[in-house]
Coordinates of C-alpha atoms and ligand atoms in Angstrom, one line a residue:
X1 CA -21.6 16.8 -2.2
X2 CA -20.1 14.6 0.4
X3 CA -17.6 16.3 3.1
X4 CA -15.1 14.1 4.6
X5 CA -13.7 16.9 7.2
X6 CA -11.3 14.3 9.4
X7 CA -8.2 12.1 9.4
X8 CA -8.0 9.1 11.1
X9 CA -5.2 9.2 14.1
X10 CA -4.7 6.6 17.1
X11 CA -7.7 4.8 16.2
X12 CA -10.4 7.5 15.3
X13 CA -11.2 10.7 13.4
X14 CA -9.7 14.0 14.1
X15 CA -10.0 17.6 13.2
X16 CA -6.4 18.0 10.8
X17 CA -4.6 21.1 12.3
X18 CA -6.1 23.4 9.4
X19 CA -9.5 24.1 7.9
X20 CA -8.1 24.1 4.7
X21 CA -10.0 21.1 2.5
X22 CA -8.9 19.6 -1.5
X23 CA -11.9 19.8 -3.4
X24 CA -12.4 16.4 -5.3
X25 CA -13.5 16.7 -8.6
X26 CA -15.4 14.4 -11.1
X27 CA -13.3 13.8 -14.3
X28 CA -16.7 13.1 -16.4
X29 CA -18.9 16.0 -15.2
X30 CA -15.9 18.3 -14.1
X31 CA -17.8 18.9 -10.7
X32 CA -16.8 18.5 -7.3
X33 CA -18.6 15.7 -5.2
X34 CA -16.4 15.6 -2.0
X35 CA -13.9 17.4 -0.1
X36 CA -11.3 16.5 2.2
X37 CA -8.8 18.0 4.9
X38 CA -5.8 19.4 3.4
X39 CA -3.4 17.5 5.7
X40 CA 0.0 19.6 7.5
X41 CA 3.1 19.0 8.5
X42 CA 1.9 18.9 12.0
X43 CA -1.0 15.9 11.4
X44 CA 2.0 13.9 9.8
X45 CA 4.1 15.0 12.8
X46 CA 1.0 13.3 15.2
X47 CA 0.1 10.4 13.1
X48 CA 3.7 9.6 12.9
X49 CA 3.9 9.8 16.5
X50 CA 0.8 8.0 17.1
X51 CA 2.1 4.7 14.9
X52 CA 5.7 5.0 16.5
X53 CA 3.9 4.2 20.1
X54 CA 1.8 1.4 18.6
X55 CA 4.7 -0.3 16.9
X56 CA 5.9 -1.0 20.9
X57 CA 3.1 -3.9 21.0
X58 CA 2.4 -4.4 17.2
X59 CA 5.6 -5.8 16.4
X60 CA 4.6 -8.5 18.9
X61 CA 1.5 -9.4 17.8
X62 CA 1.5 -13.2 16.8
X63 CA 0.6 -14.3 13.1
X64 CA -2.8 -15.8 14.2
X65 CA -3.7 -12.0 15.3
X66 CA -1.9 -10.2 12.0
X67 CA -4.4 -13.1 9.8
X68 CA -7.5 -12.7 11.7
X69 CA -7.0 -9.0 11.2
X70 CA -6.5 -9.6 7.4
X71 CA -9.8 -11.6 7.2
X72 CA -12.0 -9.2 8.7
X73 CA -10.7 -6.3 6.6
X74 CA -10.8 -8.3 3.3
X75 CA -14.7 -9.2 4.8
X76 CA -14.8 -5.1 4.9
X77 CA -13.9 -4.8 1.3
X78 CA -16.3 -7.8 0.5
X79 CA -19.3 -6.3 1.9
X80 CA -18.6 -2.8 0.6
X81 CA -17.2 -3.2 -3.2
X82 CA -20.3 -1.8 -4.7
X83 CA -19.2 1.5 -2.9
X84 CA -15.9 1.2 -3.3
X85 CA -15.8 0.6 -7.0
X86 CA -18.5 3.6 -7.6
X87 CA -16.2 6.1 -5.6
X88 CA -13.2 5.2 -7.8
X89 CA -15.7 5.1 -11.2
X90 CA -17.0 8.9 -9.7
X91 CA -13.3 10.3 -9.2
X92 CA -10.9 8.1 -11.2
X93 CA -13.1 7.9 -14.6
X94 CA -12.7 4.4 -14.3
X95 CA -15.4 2.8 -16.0
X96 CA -17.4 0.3 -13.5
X97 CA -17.6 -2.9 -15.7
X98 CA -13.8 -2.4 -14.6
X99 CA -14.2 -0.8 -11.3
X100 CA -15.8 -3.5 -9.6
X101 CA -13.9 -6.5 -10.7
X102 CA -10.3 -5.0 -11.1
X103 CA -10.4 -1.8 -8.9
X104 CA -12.0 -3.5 -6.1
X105 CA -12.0 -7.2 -6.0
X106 CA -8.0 -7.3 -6.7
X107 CA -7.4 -5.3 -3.3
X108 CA -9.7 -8.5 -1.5
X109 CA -7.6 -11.2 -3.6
X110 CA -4.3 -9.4 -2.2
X111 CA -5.7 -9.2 1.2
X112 CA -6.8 -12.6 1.3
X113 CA -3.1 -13.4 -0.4
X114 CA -1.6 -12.1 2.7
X115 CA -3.8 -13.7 5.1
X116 CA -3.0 -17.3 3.5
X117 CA 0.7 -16.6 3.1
X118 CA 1.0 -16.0 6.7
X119 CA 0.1 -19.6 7.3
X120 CA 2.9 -20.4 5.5
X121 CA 5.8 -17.9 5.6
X122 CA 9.3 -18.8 7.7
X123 CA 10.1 -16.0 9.7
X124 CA 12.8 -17.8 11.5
X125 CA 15.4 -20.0 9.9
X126 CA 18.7 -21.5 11.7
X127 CA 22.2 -21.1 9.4
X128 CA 25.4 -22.2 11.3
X129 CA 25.4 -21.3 14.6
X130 CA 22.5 -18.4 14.3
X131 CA 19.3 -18.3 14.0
X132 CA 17.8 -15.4 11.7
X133 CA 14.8 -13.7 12.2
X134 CA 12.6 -11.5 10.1
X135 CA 11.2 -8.9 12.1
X136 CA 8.6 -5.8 11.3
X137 CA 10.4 -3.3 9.6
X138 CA 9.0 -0.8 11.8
X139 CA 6.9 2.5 11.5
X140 CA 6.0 2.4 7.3
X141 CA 5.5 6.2 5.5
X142 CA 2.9 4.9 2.5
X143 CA 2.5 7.8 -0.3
X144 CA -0.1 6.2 -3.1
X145 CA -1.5 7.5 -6.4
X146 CA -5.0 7.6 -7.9
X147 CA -5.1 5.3 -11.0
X148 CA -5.8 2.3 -9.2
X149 CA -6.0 4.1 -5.6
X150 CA -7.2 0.9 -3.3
X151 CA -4.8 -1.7 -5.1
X152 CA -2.0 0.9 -4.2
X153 CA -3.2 1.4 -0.7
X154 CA -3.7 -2.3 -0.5
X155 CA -0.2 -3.1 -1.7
X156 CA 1.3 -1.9 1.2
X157 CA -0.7 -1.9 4.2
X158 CA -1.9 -5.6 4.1
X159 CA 1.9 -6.5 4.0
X160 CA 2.7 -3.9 6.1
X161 CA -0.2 -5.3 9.1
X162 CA 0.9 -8.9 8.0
X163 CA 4.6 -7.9 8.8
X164 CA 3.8 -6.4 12.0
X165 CA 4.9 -2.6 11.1
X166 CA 2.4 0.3 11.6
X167 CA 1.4 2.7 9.2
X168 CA 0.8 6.5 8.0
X169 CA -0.8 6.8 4.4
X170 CA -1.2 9.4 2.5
X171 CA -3.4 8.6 -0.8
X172 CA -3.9 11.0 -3.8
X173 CA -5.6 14.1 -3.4
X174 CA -7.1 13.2 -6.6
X175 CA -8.7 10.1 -5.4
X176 CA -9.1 10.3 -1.5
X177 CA -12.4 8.4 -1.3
X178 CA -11.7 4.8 -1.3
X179 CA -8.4 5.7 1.3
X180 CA -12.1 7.0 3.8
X181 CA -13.5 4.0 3.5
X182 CA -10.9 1.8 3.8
X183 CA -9.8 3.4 6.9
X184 CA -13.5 2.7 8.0
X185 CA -13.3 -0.7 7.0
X186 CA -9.9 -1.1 9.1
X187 CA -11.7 0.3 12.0
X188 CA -14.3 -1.7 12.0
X189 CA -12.0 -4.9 11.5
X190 CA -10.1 -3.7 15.2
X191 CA -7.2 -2.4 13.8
X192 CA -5.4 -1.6 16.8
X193 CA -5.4 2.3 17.9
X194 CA -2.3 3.9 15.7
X195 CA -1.6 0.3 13.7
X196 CA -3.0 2.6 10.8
X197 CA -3.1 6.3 10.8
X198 CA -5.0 8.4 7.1
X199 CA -3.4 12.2 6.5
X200 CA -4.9 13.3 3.4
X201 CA -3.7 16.3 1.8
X202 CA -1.3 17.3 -1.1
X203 CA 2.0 15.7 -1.8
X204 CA 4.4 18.8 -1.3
X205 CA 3.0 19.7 2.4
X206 CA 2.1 16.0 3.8
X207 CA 3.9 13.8 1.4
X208 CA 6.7 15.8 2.1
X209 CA 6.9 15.6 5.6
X210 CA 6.4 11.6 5.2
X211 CA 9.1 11.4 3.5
X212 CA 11.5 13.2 5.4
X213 CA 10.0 12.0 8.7
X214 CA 13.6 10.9 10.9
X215 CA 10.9 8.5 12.8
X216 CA 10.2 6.5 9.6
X217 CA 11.7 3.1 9.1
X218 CA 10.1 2.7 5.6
X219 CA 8.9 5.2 3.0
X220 CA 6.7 2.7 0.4
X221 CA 5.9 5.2 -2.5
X222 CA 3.9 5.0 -6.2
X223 CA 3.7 7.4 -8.1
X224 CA 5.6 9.4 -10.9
X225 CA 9.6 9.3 -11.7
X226 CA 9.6 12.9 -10.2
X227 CA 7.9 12.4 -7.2
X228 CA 10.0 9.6 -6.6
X229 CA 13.2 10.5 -7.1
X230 CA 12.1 13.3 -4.4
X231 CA 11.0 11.0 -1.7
X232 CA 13.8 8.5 -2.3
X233 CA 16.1 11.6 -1.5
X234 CA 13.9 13.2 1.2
X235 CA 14.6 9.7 3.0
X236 CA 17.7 8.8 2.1
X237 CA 18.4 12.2 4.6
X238 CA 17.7 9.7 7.1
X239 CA 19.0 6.9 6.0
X240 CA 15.5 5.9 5.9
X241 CA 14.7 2.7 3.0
X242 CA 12.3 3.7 0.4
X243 CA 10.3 1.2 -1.8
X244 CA 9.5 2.7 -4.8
X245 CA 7.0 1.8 -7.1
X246 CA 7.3 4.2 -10.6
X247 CA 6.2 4.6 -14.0
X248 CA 6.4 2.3 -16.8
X249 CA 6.8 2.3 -21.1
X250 CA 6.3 -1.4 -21.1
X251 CA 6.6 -3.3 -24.9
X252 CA 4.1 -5.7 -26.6
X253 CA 6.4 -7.7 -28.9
X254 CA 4.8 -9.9 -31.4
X255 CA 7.2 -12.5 -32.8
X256 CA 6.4 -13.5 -36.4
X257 CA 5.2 -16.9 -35.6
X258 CA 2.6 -16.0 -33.3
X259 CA -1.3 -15.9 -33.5
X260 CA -1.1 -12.0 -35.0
X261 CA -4.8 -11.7 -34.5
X262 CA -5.1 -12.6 -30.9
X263 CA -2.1 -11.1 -30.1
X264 CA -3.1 -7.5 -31.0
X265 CA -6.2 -7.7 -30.2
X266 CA -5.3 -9.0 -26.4
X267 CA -2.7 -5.9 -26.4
X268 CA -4.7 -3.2 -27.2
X269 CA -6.8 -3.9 -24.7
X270 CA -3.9 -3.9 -22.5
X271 CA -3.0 -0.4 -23.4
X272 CA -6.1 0.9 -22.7
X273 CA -7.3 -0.6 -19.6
X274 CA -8.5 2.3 -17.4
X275 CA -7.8 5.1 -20.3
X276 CA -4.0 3.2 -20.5
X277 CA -4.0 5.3 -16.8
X278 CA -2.0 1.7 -16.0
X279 CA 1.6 1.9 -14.9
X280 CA 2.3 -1.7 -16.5
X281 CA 0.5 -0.9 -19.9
X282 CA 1.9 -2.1 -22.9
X283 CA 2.0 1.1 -24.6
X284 CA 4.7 0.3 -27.4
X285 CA 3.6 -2.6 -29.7
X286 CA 6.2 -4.1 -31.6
X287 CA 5.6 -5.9 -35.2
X288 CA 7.7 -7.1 -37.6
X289 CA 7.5 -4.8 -41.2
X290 CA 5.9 -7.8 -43.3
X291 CA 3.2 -8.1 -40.7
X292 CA 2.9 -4.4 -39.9
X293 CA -0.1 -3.3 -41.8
X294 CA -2.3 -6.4 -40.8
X295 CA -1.6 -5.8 -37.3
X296 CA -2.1 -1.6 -37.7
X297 CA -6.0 -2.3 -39.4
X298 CA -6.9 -5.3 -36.3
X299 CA -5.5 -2.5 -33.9
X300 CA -7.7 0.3 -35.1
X301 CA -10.7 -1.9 -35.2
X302 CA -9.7 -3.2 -31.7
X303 CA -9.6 0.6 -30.7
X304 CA -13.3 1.4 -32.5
X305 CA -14.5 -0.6 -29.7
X306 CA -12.9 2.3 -26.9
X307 CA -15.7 4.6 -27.6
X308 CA -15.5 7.4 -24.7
X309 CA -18.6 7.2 -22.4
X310 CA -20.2 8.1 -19.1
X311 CA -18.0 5.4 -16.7
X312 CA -20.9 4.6 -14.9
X313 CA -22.3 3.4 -17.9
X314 CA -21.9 -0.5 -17.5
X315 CA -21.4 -0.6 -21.4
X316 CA -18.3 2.1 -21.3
X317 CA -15.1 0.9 -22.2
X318 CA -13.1 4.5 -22.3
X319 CA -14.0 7.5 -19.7
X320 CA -12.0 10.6 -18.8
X321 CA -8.9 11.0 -18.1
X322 CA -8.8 11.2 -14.3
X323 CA -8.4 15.0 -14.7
X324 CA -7.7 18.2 -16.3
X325 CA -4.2 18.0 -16.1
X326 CA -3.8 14.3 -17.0
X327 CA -5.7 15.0 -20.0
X328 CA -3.7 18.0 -21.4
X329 CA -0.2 15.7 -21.1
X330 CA -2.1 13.4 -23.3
X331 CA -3.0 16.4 -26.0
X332 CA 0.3 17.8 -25.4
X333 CA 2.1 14.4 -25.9
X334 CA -0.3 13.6 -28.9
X335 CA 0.9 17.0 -30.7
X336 CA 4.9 16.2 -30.3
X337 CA 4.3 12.7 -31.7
X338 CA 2.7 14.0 -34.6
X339 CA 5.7 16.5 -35.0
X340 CA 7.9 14.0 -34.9
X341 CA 6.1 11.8 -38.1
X342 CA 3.8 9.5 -36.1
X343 CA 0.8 8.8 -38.1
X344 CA -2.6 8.6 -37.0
X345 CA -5.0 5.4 -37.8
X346 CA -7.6 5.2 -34.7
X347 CA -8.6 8.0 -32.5
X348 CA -5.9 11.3 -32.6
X349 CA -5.2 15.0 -30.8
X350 CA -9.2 16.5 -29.6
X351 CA -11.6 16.5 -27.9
X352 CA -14.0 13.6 -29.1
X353 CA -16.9 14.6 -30.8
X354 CA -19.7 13.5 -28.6
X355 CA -18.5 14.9 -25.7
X356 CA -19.4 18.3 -24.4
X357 CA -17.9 18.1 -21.0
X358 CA -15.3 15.8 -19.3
X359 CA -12.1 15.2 -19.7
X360 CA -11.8 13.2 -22.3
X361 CA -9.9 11.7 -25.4
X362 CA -10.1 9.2 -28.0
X363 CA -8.5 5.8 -28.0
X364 CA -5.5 6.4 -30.0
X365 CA -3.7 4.1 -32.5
X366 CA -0.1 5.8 -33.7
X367 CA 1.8 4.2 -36.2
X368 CA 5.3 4.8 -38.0
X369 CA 6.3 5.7 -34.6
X370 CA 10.1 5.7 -34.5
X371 CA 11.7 3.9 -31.2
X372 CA 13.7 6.8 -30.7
X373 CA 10.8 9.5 -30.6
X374 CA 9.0 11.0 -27.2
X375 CA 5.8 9.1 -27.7
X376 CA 7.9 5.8 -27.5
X377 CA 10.4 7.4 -24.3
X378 CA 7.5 8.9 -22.5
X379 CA 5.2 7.7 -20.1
X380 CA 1.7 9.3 -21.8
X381 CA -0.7 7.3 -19.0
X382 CA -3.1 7.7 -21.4
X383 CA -5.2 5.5 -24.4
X384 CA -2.3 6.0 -26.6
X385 CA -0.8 3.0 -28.5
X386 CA 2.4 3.4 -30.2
X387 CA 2.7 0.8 -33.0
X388 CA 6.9 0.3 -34.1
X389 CA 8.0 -2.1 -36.4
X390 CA 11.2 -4.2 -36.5
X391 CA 13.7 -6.3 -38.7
X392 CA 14.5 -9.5 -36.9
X393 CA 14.5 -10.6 -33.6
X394 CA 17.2 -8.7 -32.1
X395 CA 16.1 -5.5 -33.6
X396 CA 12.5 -6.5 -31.6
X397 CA 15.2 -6.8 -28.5
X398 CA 17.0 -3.8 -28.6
X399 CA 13.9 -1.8 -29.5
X400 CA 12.0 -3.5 -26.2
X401 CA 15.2 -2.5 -24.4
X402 CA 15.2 0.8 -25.3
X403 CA 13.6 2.2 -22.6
X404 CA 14.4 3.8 -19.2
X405 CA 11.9 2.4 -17.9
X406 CA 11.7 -1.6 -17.5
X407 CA 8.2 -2.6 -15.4
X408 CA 6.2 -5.5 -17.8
X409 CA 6.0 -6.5 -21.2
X410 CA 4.6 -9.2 -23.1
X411 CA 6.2 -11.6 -26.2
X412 CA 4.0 -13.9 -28.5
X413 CA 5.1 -16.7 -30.1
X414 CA 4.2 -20.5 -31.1
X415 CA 7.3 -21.5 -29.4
X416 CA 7.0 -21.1 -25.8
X417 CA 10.4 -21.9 -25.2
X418 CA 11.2 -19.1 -27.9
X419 CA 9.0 -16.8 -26.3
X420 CA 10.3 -17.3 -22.5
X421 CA 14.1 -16.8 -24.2
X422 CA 13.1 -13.4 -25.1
X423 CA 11.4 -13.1 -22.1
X424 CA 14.4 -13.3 -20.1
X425 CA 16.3 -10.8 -22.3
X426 CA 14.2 -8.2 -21.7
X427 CA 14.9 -6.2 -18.7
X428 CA 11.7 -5.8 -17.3
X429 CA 10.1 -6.5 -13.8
X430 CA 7.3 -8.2 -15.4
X431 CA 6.6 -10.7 -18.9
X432 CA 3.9 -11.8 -19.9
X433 CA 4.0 -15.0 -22.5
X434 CA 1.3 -15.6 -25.3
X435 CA -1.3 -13.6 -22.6
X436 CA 0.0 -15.2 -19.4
X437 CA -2.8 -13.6 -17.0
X438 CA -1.4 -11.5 -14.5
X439 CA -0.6 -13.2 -11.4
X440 CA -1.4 -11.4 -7.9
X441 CA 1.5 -13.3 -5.6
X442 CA 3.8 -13.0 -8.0
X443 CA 6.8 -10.2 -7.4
X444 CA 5.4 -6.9 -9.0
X445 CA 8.1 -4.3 -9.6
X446 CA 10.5 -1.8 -11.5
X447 CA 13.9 -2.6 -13.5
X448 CA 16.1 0.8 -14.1
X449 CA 13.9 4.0 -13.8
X450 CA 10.2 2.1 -12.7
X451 CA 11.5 1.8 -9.5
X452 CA 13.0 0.0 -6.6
X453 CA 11.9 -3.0 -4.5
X454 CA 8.7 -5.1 -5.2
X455 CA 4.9 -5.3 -3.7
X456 CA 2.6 -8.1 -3.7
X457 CA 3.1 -11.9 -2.6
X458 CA 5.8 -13.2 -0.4
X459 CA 8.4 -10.7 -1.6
X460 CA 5.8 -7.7 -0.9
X461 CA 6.0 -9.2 2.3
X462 CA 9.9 -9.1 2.7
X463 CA 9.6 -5.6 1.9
X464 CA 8.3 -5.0 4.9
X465 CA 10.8 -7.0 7.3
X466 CA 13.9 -6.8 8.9
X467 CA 16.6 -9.1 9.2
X468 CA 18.1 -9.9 12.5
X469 CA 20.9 -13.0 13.4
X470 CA 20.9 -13.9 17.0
X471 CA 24.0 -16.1 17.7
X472 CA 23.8 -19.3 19.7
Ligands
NAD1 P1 2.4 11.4 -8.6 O1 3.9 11.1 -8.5 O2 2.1 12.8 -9.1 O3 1.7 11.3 -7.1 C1 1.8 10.1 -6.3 C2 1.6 10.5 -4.9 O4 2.7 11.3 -4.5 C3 0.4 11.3 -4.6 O5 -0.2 10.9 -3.4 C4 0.9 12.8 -4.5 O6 0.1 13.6 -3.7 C5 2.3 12.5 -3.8 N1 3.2 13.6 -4.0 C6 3.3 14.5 -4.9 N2 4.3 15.4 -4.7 C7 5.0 14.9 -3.6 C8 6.2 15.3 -3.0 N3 6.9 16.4 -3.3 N4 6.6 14.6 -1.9 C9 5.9 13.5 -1.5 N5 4.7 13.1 -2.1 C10 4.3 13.8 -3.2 O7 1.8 10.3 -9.4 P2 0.2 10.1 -9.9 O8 0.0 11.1 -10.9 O9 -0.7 10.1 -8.7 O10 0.2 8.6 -10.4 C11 0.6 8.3 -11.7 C12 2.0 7.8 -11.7 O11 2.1 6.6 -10.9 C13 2.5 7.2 -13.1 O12 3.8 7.6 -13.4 C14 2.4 5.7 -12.9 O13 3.2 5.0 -13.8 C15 2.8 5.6 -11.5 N6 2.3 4.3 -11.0 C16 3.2 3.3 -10.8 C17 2.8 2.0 -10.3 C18 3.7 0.9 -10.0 O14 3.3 0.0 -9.2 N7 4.9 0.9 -10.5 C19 1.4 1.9 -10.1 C20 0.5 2.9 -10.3 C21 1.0 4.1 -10.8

């Protein structure tokens, strides 16, 4: 088992104010390979501290310094994916033919995305009589989840460096690995002492007192709708801005003209990327009735494919759940939408057969699913699909729209131009058209209850910044 028994303060490792440690626990062999400190109120208090007092020469650090900072750490990553793709497979479940090029070669791409757009960005601009200038927000609270846990770290603190604020992250309990080694990576790169501060530990004692931290000019958050709404209110105390980044119950709609087949196909796989543990999963596809029962039979071949495996099995497709927990939402969620009339035609409630230990499920195909049931409101994070049918267009619309939520979604069609109307009727951070691959500078963010503000690319960035006018 490996101990991490530090947290990384004012530019090296220190004992956390208590002895206490989170064990971390495998979610395929449900045994514990590392622990970590269990962060306090009082290491926040210091790593707070720590990143206020570097933020006095941060801020002015020029652009050439924030990019040649950016290089070396997306060098870090470089050098060590192997690693950091195995610790996420080992705690997250994540199976590695994922792990590597999703779970660690996106956080490089958004690294490097950061480093280029700095050669670019206008932080200055002159209106009228004034000239306006962005400036470094200031001293950033970061509070991250586990299901992609260095894309989430990696979504804040490269625009955060590139902006000129400093930082004190806190990553998941459930996933603390990666945060070690990036932290590691940082320090080797020359992060300036208390430019980045790590306090690991559990979300009511250190997340909590990130939150409400009065020293905080930013609280940048992902997680659960819960959680969220907490932090956004712990801040708003303060009148401190929170980002936040939040669940999703994102809609597959496939017009009647479009290539069913591919269609289907290309969004079940979407739903059950990473065990559908993905925020912008399409987790409701929509199919008009006459088509309904071809699409249901090439989803629940599609989902044969998701067989539930060891994730560092190159070959595995589906592992656990990322934990105990996790897993019995799934189960529970599974038994209310079979209450409510869902019908079963790949995977359903269980453990699967073949597997003694872990926390696993089977893929899952649901169809009959009415719009209005919990299976369709809730967020499962899970390999559920929920497969609705509509009448016309419009129906497809309102059923798309029926939602709380409103992070990504995806329309088909022949007819681009058909397909990018519907697109913009949905309200929805995020649409993809006929597959449109996902795109790492574009603006990445939540309509209605997914959340406030956006990460990645130049509005990431903005995030990040202040705005000041200096009259002439
Ligand atoms: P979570 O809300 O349980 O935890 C997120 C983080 O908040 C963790 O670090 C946790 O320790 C911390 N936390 C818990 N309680 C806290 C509190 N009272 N105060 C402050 N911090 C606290 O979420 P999770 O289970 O880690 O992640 C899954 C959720 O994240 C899903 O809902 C998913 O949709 C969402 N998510 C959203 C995005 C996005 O970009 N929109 C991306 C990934 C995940």
């Amino acid at each position: 088992m490996e101990i991490f028994d530090q947290i990384y303060i004012g530019g090296g490792w220190v004992d956390s104010s208590s002895s206490e440690v989170i064990e971390v626990e495998n979610p395929a062999t449900e045994e514990i390979v590392r622990t970590v400190p269990a962060g306090t109120r009082e290491d926040v208090l210091k790593a707070v501290a720590s990143a206020k007092s570097a933020f006095e020469s941060w801020q002015f650090s020029t652009v050439g310094e924030r990019k040649e900072l950016l290089t070396r750490i997306s060098a870090g990553i470089a050098r060590r994916s192997d690693e950091l793709a195995t610790a996420i497979s080992v705690e997250v479940g994540s199976p590695v033919r994922i792990a590597g090029p999703i779970q660690a070669g996106l956080p490089k791409t958004v690294v490097d995305s950061y480093a280029t757009l700095l050669d670019s960005f206008e932080f200055e601009h002159k209106v009228g009589n004034s000239l306006v200038v962005r400036e470094a927000a200031g001293v950033v609270g970061a509070i991250t989840p586990w299901n992609y846990p260095l894309h989430q770290i990696v979504c804040k603190v490269a625009p955060a460096l590139a902006a000129g604020c400093t930082v004190v992250l806190k990553p998941s309990e459930l996933a603390p690995t990666v945060a070690y080694l990036f932290a590691d990576i940082l320090h080797e790169a020359g992060v300036p002492a208390g430019v980045f501060n790590l306090v690991s530990g559990h979300g009511a004692a250190v997340g909590e007192a990130i939150a409400g931290h009065p020293d905080l000019d930013l609280v940048s958050f992902t997680g659960s709708v819960n959680v969220g709404k907490r932090v956004g209110e712990l801040a708003a105390a303060n009148i401190t801005r929170s980002a936040l980044e939040l669940g999703g119950k994102s809609a597959s709609v496939v017009l009647p003209d479009a290539d069913l087949a591919k269609a289907v196909k290309v969004s079940v796989h979407n739903a059950f990327l990473n065990g559908g543990q993905t925020c912008m999963a399409w987790t409701r596809m929509l199919v008009h009735a006459d088509q309904y029962d071809e699409a249901i039979e090439i989803a629940a071949s599609v989902a044969a494919l998701y067989q539930p495996g060891d994730p560092l099995d190159p070959a595995t497709r589906l592992g656990p759940m990322s934990s105990a927990a996790q897993r019995g939402r799934v189960e529970t969620l599974l038994g209310v939408a079979l209450d409510e009339g869902a019908r079963v035609v790949a995977g359903g409630p269980g453990r699967p057969a073949d597997q003694a230990r872990g926390h696993y499920v089977s893929a899952t195909v649901l169809a009959d699913v009415r719009p209005d049931s919990t299976i369709a409101q809730e967020e499962v994070f899970g390999p559920v699909l929920s497969m609705i049918a509509y009448d016309d267009e419009e129906d497809a619309l309102r059923i798309a729209n029926n939602s709380a939520y409103g992070l990504a979604g995806a329309v088909w069609s022949a007819d681009e131009r058909r397909a990018i109307d519907f697109a913009r009727r949905v309200r929805t951070g995020q649409m993809d058209v006929n597959g449109g691959r996902f795109n790492p500078i574009a603006p990445f963010g939540g309509y209605k209850k997914s959340g406030t503000g956006r990460e990645l690319g130049a509005a990431g960035l903005e995030e990040f910044l202040e705005t000041k006018a200096i009259q002439l």
